[in-house]
Tab-separated table of C-alpha atoms and ligand atoms in Angstrom:
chain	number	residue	atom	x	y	z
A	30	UNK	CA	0.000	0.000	0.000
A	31	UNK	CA	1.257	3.380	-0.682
A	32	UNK	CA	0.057	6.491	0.429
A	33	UNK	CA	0.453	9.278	-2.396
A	34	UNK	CA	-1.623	12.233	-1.446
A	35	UNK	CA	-1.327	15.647	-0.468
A	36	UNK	CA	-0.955	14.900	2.821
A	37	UNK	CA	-1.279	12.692	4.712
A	38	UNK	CA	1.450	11.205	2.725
A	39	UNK	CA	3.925	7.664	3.201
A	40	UNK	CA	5.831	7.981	6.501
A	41	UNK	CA	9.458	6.854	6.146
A	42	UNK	CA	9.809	3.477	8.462
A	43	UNK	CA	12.695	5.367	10.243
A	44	UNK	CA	10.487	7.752	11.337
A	45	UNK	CA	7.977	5.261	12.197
A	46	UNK	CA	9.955	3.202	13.881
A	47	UNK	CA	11.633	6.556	16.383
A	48	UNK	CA	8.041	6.896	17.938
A	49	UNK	CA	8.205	3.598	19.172
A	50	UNK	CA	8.784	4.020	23.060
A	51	UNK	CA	6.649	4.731	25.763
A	52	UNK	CA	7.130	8.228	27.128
A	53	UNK	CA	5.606	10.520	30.077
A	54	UNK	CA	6.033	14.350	27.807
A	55	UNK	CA	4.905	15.998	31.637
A	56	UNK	CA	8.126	14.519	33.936
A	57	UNK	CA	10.626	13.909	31.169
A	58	UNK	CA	13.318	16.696	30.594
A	59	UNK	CA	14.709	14.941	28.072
A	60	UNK	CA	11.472	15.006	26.358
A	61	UNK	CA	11.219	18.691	27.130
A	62	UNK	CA	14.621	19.555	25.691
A	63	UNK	CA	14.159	17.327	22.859
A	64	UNK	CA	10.918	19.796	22.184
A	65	UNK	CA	12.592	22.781	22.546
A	66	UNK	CA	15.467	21.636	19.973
A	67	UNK	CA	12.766	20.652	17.307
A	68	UNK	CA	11.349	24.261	17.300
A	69	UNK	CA	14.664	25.525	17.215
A	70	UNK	CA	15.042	23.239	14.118
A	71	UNK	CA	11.789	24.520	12.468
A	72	UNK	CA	12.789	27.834	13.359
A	73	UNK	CA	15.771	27.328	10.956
A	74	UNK	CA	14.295	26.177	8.272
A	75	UNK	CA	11.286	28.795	7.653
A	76	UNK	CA	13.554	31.727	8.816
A	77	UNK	CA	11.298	32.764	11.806
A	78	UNK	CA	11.916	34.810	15.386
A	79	UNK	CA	10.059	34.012	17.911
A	80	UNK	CA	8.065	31.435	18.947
A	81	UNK	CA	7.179	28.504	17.748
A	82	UNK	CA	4.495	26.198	19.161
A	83	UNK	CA	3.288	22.552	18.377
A	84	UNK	CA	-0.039	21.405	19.361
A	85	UNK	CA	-2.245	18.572	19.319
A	86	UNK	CA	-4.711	18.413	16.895
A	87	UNK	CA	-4.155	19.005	12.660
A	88	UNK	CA	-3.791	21.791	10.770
A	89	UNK	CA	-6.958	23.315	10.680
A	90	UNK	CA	-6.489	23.654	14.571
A	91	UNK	CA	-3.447	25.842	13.871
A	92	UNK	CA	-5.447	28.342	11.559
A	93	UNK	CA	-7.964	28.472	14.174
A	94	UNK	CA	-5.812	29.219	16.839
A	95	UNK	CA	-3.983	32.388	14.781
A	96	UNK	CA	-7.572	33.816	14.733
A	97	UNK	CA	-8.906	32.863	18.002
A	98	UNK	CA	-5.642	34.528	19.875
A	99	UNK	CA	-5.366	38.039	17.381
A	100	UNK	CA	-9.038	38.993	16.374
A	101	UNK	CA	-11.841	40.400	18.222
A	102	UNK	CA	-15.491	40.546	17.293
A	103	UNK	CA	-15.497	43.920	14.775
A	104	UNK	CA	-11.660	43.589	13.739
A	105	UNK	CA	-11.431	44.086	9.781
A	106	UNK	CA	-9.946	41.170	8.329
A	107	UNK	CA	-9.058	41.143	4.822
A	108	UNK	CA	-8.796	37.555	3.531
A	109	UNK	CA	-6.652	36.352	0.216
A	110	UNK	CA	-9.455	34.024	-1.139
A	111	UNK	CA	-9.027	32.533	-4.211
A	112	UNK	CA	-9.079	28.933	-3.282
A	113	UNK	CA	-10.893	26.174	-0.792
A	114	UNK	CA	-8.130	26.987	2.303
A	115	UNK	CA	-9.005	30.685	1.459
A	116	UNK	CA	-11.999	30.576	1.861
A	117	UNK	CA	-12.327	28.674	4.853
A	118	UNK	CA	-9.936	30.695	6.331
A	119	UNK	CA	-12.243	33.849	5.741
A	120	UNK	CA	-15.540	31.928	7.285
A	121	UNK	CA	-13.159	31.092	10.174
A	122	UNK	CA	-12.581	34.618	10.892
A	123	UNK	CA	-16.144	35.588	10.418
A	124	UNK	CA	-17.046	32.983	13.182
A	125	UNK	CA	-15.085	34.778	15.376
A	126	UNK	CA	-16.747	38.050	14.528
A	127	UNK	CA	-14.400	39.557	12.170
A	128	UNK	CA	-15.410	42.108	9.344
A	129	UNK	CA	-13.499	40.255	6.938
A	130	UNK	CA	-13.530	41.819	3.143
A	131	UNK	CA	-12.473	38.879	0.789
A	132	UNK	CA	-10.883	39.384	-2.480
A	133	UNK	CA	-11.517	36.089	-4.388
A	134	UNK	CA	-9.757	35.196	-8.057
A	135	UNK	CA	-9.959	32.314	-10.006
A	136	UNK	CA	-9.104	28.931	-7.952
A	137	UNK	CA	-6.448	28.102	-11.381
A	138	UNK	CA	-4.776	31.092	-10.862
A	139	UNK	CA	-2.457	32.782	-8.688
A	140	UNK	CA	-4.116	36.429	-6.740
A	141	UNK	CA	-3.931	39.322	-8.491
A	142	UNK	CA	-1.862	41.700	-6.166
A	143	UNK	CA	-3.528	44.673	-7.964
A	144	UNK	CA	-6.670	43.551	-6.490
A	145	UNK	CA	-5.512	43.245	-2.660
A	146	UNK	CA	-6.688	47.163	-1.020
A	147	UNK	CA	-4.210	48.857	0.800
A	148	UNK	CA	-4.421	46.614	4.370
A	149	UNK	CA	-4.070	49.594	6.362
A	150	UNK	CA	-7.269	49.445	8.895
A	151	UNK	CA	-7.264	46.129	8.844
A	152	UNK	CA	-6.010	43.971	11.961
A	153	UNK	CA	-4.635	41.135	10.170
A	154	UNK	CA	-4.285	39.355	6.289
A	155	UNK	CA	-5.050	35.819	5.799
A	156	UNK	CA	-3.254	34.296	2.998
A	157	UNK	CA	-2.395	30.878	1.869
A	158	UNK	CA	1.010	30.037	0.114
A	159	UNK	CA	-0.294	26.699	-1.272
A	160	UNK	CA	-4.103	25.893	-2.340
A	161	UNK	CA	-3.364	22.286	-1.876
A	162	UNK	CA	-6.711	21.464	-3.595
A	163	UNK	CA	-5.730	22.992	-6.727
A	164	UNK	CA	-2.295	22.700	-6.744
A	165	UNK	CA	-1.442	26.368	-6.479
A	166	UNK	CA	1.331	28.772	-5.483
A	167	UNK	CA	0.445	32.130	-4.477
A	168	UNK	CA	2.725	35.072	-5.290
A	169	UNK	CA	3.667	35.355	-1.409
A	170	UNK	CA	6.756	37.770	-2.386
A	171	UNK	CA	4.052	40.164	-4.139
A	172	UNK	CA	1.679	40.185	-1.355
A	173	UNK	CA	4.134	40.787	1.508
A	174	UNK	CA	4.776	43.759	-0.504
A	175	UNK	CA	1.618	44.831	0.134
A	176	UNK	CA	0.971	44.348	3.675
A	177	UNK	CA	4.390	45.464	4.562
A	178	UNK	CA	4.096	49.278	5.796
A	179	UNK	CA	0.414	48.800	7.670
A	180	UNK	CA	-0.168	47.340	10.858
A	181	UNK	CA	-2.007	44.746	10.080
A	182	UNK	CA	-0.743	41.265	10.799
A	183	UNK	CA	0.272	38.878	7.445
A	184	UNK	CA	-1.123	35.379	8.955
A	185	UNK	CA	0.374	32.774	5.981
A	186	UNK	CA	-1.320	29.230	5.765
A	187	UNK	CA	1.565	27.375	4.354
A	188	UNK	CA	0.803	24.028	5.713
A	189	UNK	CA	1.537	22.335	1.806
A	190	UNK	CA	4.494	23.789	1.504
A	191	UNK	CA	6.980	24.013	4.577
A	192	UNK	CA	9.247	20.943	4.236
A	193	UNK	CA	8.594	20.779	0.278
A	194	UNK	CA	9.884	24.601	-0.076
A	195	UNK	CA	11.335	27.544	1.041
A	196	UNK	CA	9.565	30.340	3.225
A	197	UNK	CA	12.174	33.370	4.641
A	198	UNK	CA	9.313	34.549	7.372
A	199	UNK	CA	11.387	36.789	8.381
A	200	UNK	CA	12.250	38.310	5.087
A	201	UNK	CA	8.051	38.671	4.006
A	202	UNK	CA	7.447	39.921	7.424
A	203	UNK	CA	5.412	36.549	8.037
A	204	UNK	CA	3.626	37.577	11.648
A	205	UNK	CA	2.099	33.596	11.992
A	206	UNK	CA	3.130	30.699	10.203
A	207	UNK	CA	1.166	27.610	9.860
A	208	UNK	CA	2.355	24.121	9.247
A	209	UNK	CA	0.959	20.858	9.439
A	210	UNK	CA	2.649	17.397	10.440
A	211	UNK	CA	1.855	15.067	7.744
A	212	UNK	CA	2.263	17.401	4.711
A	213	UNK	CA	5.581	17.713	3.591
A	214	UNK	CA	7.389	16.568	6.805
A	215	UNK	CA	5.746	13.318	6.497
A	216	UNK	CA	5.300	12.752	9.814
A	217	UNK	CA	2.422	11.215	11.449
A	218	UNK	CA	-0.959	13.353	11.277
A	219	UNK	CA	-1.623	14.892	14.658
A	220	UNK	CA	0.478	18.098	15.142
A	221	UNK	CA	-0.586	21.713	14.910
A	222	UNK	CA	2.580	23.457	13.576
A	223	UNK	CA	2.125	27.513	14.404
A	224	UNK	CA	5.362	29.998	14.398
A	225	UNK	CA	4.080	33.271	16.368
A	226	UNK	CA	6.582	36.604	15.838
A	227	UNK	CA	7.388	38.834	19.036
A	228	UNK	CA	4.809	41.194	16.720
A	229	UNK	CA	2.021	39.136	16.648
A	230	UNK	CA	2.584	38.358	20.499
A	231	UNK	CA	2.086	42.036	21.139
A	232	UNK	CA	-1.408	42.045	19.590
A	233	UNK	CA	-1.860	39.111	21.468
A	234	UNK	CA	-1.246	40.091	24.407
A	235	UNK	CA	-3.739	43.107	24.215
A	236	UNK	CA	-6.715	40.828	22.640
A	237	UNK	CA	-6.266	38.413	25.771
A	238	UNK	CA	-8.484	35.463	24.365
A	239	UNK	CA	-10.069	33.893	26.863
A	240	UNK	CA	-10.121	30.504	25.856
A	241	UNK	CA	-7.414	27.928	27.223
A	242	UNK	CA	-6.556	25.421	24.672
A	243	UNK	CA	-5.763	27.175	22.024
A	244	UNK	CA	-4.340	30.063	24.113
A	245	UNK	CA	-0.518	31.048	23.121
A	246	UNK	CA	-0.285	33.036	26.529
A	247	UNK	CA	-0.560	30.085	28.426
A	248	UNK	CA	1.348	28.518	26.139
A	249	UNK	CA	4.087	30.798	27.145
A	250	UNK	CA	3.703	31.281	30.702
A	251	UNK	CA	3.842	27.341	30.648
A	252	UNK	CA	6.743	26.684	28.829
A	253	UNK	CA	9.039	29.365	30.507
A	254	UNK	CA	8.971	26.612	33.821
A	255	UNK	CA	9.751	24.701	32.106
A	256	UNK	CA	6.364	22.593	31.377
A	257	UNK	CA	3.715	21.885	29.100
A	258	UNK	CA	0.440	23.643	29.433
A	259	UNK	CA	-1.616	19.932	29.038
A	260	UNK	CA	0.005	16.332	28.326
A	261	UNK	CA	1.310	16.693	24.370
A	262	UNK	CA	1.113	14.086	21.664
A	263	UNK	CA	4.340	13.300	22.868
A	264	UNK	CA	4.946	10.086	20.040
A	265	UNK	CA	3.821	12.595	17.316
A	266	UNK	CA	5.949	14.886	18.582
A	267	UNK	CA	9.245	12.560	18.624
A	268	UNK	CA	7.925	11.375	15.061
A	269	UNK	CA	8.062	14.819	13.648
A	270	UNK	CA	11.469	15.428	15.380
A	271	UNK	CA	12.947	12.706	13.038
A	272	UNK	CA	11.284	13.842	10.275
A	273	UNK	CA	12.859	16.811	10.637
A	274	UNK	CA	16.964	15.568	11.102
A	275	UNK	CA	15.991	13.616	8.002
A	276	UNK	CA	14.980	16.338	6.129
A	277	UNK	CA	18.664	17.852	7.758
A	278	UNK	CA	20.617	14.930	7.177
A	279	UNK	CA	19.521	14.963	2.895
A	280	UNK	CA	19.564	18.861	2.862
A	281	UNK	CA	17.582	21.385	2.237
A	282	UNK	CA	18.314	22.572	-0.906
A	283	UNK	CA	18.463	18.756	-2.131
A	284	UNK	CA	14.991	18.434	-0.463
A	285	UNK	CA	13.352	21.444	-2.285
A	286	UNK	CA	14.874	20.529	-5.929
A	287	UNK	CA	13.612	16.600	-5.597
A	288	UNK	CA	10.041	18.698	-4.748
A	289	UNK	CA	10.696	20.672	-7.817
A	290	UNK	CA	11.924	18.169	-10.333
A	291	UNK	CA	8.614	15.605	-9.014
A	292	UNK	CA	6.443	18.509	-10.184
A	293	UNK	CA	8.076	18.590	-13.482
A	294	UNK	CA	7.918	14.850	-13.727
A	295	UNK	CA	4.169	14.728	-12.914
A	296	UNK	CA	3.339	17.663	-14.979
A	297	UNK	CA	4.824	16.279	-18.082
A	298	UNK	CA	4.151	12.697	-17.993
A	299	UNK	CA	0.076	14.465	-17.431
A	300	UNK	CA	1.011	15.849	-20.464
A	301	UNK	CA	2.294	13.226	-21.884
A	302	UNK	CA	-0.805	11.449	-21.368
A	303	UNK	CA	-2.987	13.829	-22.467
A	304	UNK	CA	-3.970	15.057	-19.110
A	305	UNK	CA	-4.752	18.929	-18.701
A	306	UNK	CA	-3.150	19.859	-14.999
A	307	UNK	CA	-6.018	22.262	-13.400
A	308	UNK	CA	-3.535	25.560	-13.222
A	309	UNK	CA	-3.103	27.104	-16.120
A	310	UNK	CA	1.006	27.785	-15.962
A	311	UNK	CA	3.362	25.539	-14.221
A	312	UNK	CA	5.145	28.414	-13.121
A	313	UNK	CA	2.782	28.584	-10.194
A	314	UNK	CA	1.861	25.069	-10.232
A	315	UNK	CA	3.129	23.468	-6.665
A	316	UNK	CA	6.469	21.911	-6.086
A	317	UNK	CA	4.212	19.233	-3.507
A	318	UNK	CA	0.776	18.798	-5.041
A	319	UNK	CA	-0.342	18.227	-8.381
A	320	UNK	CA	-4.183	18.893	-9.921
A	321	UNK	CA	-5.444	18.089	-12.886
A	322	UNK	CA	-8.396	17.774	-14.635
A	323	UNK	CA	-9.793	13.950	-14.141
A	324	UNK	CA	-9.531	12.186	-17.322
A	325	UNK	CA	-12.917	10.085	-16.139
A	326	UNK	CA	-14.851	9.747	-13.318
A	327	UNK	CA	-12.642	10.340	-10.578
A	328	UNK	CA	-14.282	7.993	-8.262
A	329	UNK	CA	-13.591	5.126	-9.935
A	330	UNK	CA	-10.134	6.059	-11.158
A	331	UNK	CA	-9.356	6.467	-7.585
A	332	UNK	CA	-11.101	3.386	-6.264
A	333	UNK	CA	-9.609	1.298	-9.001
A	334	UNK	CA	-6.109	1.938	-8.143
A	335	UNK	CA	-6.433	2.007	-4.610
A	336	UNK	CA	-8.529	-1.536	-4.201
A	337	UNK	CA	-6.789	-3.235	-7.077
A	338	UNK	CA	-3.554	-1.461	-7.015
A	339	UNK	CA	-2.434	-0.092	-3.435
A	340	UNK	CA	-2.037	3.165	-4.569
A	341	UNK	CA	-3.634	5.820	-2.595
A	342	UNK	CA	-3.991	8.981	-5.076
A	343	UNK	CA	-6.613	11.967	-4.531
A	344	UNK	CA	-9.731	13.841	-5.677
A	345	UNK	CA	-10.243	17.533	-4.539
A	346	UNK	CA	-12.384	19.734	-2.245
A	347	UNK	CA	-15.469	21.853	-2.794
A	348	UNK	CA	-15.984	22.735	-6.151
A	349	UNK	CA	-13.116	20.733	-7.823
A	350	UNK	CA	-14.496	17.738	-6.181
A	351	UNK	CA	-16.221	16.193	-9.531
A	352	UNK	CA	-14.033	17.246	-11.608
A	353	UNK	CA	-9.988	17.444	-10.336
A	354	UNK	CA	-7.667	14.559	-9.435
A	355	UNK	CA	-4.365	14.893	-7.631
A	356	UNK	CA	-0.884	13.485	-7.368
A	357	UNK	CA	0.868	14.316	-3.747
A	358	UNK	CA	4.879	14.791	-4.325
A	359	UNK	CA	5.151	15.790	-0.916
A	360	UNK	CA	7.665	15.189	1.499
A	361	UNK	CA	9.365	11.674	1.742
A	362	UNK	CA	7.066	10.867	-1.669
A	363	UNK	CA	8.894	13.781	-4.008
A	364	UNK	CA	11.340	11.317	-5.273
A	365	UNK	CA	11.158	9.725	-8.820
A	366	UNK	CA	9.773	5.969	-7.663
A	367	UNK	CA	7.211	7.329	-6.129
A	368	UNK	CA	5.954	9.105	-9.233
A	369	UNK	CA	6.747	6.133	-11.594
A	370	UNK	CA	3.755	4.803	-9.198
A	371	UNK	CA	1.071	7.317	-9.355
A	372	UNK	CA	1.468	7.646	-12.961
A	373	UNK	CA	1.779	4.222	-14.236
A	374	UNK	CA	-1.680	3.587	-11.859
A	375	UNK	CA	-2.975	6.771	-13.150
A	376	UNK	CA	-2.815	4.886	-16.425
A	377	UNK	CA	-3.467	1.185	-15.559
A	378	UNK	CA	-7.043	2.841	-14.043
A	379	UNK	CA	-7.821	4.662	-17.352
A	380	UNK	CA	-6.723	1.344	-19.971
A	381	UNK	CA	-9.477	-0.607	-17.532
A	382	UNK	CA	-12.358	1.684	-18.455
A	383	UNK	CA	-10.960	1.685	-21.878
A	384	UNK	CA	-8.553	4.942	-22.504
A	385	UNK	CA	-5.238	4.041	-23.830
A	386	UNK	CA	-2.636	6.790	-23.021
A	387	UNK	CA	0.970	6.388	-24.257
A	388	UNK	CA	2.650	5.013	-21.138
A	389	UNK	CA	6.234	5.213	-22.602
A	390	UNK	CA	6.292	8.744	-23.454
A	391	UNK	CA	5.107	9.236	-20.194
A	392	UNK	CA	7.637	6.915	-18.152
A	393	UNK	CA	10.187	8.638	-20.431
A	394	UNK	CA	9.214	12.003	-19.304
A	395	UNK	CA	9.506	11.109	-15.937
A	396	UNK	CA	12.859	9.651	-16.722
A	397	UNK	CA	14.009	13.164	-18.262
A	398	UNK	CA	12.718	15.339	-15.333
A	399	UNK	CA	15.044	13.781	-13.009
A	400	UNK	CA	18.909	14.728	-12.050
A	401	UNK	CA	19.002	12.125	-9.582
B	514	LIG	C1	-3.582	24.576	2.693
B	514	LIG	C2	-4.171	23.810	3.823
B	514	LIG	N1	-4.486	24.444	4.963
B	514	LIG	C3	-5.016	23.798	6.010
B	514	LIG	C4	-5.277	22.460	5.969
B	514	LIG	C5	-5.903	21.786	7.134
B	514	LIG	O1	-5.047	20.846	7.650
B	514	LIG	P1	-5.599	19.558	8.445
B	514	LIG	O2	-6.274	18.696	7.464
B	514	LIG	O3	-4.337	18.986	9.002
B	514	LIG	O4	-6.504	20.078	9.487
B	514	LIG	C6	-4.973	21.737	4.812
B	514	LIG	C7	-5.262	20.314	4.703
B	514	LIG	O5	-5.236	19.710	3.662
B	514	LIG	C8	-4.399	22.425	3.724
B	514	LIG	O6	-4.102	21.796	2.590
């Protein structure tokens, strides 16, 4: 069986195998120091000062917590929205009584910066780097630009892509960064990935959310003795802390171009195929996550070379469910075996309901895409 979606996506067995121990997170120092040197670690890679925190519970628990700790009922939120995450991102500051003005664009292409109004007035910008449902990177570079200069905070959903590519927070002025476990770290699902500047804690500080859980001030007052607010996912959390040495131990330039050249791959042996992807320029097409346009009905594609094959590939969210397929390159999976796999299943499931695609070009372009 093998996992080859946008997350969750196949766990290495090293990494497996490291959370194999019993463990008490509460009374442990190592376990405590061994925390504190995997934030440093993610830290590092995504360029960030201050804190970073790592909770229990998925992604979607992360974005939740950025709004829940900065915005009030009445704050103006203005939310990048041209995809699912967008979207939900925008509702999820609503519920929390935001004014949030949305600037939506098409899901198959990147936001028009020209678009975004000046963020002055607004408490905070929601953005996402990668719409994993469509396979899209958005023009972070361009839109830090724009928030730059006002007050408001940039919050950047880039769960699909830290671990698969670069982010300089620090450079974009990225106030909260969210990240995800089992996307491109390829760790177990679980973990709540959110990187908080000294910035953001300021606002946080004078919004004093009341809740507990998610709270980043107890958080804080916790971890400076030296202890956890509540008992952690403490297996998860030793999982993810391989992960991350073996994303070290490769490199991470080595680990972003193996993301890159497994989008190139995909794309073209897609192409080769006579697949469509859904975006319409690979320039902005994601180094992690590929979409494309489902050459049949996606359900069975999907069920056919999952029960008959073992290959786990993916349909999409919301409106792209009936109609978009995708390939995850993500993480341990962004290596050329892997997408030998989805592709050659991609095609065994469309010769059984009678398309013939040329397999060899496609195996070739794979092949071609690859430097090692
Ligand atoms: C861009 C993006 N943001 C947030 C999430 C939510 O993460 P989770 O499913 O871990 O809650 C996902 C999940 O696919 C995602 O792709």
């Amino acid at each position: 069986m093998v996992i080859l979606t946008p997350g969750p996506t196949e766990i290495p067995n090293s990494v497996l195998a490291s959370m194999m121990k019993t463990v008490n997170p509460d009374l442990d120092q190592d376990f405590f120091n061994l925390y504190n040197s995997l934030t440093e670690k993610i830290k590092k890679m995504i360029n960030h000062e201050g804190s970073v925190y790592i909770m229990s519970g998925e992604g979607m628990l992360g974005l939740e917590a950025a709004i829940a700790n900065t915005i009030k009922k009445g704050d103006k939120v203005l939310s990048i929205s041209n995809g699912v995450f967008g979207e939900s991102f925008a509702e999820l500051a609503k519920g929390y009584g935001a004014e949030v003005t949305a600037v939506s664009g098409p899901y198959d292409e990147p936001i028009d910066v020209n678009k975004i109004p000046d963020p002055k007035g607004f408490k905070a910008v929601t953005f996402v780097y990668v719409e994993t449902p469509a396979g899209l990177v958005n023009p972070i570079e361009d839109v830090a630009k724009v928030v730059k200069g006002s007050d408001a905070l940039f919050i950047v959903d880039a769960v699909s892509a830290v671990g698969g590519m670069p982010i300089d927070c620090k450079a974009l002025g990225v106030d909260i960064c969210l990240m995800a476990s089992q996307k491109a770290f390829s760790s177990t699902p679980g973990l709540a990935i959110v990187a908080v500047s000294d910035r953001a804690k300021s606002v946080i500080k004078k919004v004093d959310y009341g809740g507990y859980y998610m709270n980043f001030r107890v958080w804080d007052e916790n971890l400076s003795k030296g202890i956890f607010p509540y008992t952690p996912a403490a297996n998860d959390i030793i999982a993810l802390n391989a992960a991350v040495d073996l994303i070290y131990s490769e490199g991470l330039e080595r680990v972003y171009r193996r993301h890159k050249e497994s989008r190139d791959a995909t794309i073209n042996a897609l192409n080769a195929m006579g697949i469509k992807i859904f975006v319409k320029d690979i320039n902005y097409a994601a180094p992690t996550v590929t979409a494309f346009y489902a050459p049949y009905n996606p359900n069975l594609l999907l069920e056919f070379t999952w029960k008959r094959l073992g290959i786990m590939l993916a349909g999409s969210w919301g409106k792209l469910a009936d109609k978009v397929m995708r390939i995850g390159h993500m993480g341990y999976t962004a290596r050329k075996e892997f997408v030998m796999q989805a592709i050659t299943a991609l095609a065994a499931a469309m010769n059984n309901y009678g398309l013939k695609v040329d397999m060899i070009s496609a195996i070739d372009a794979i092949n071609k895409a690859f430097s090692f």
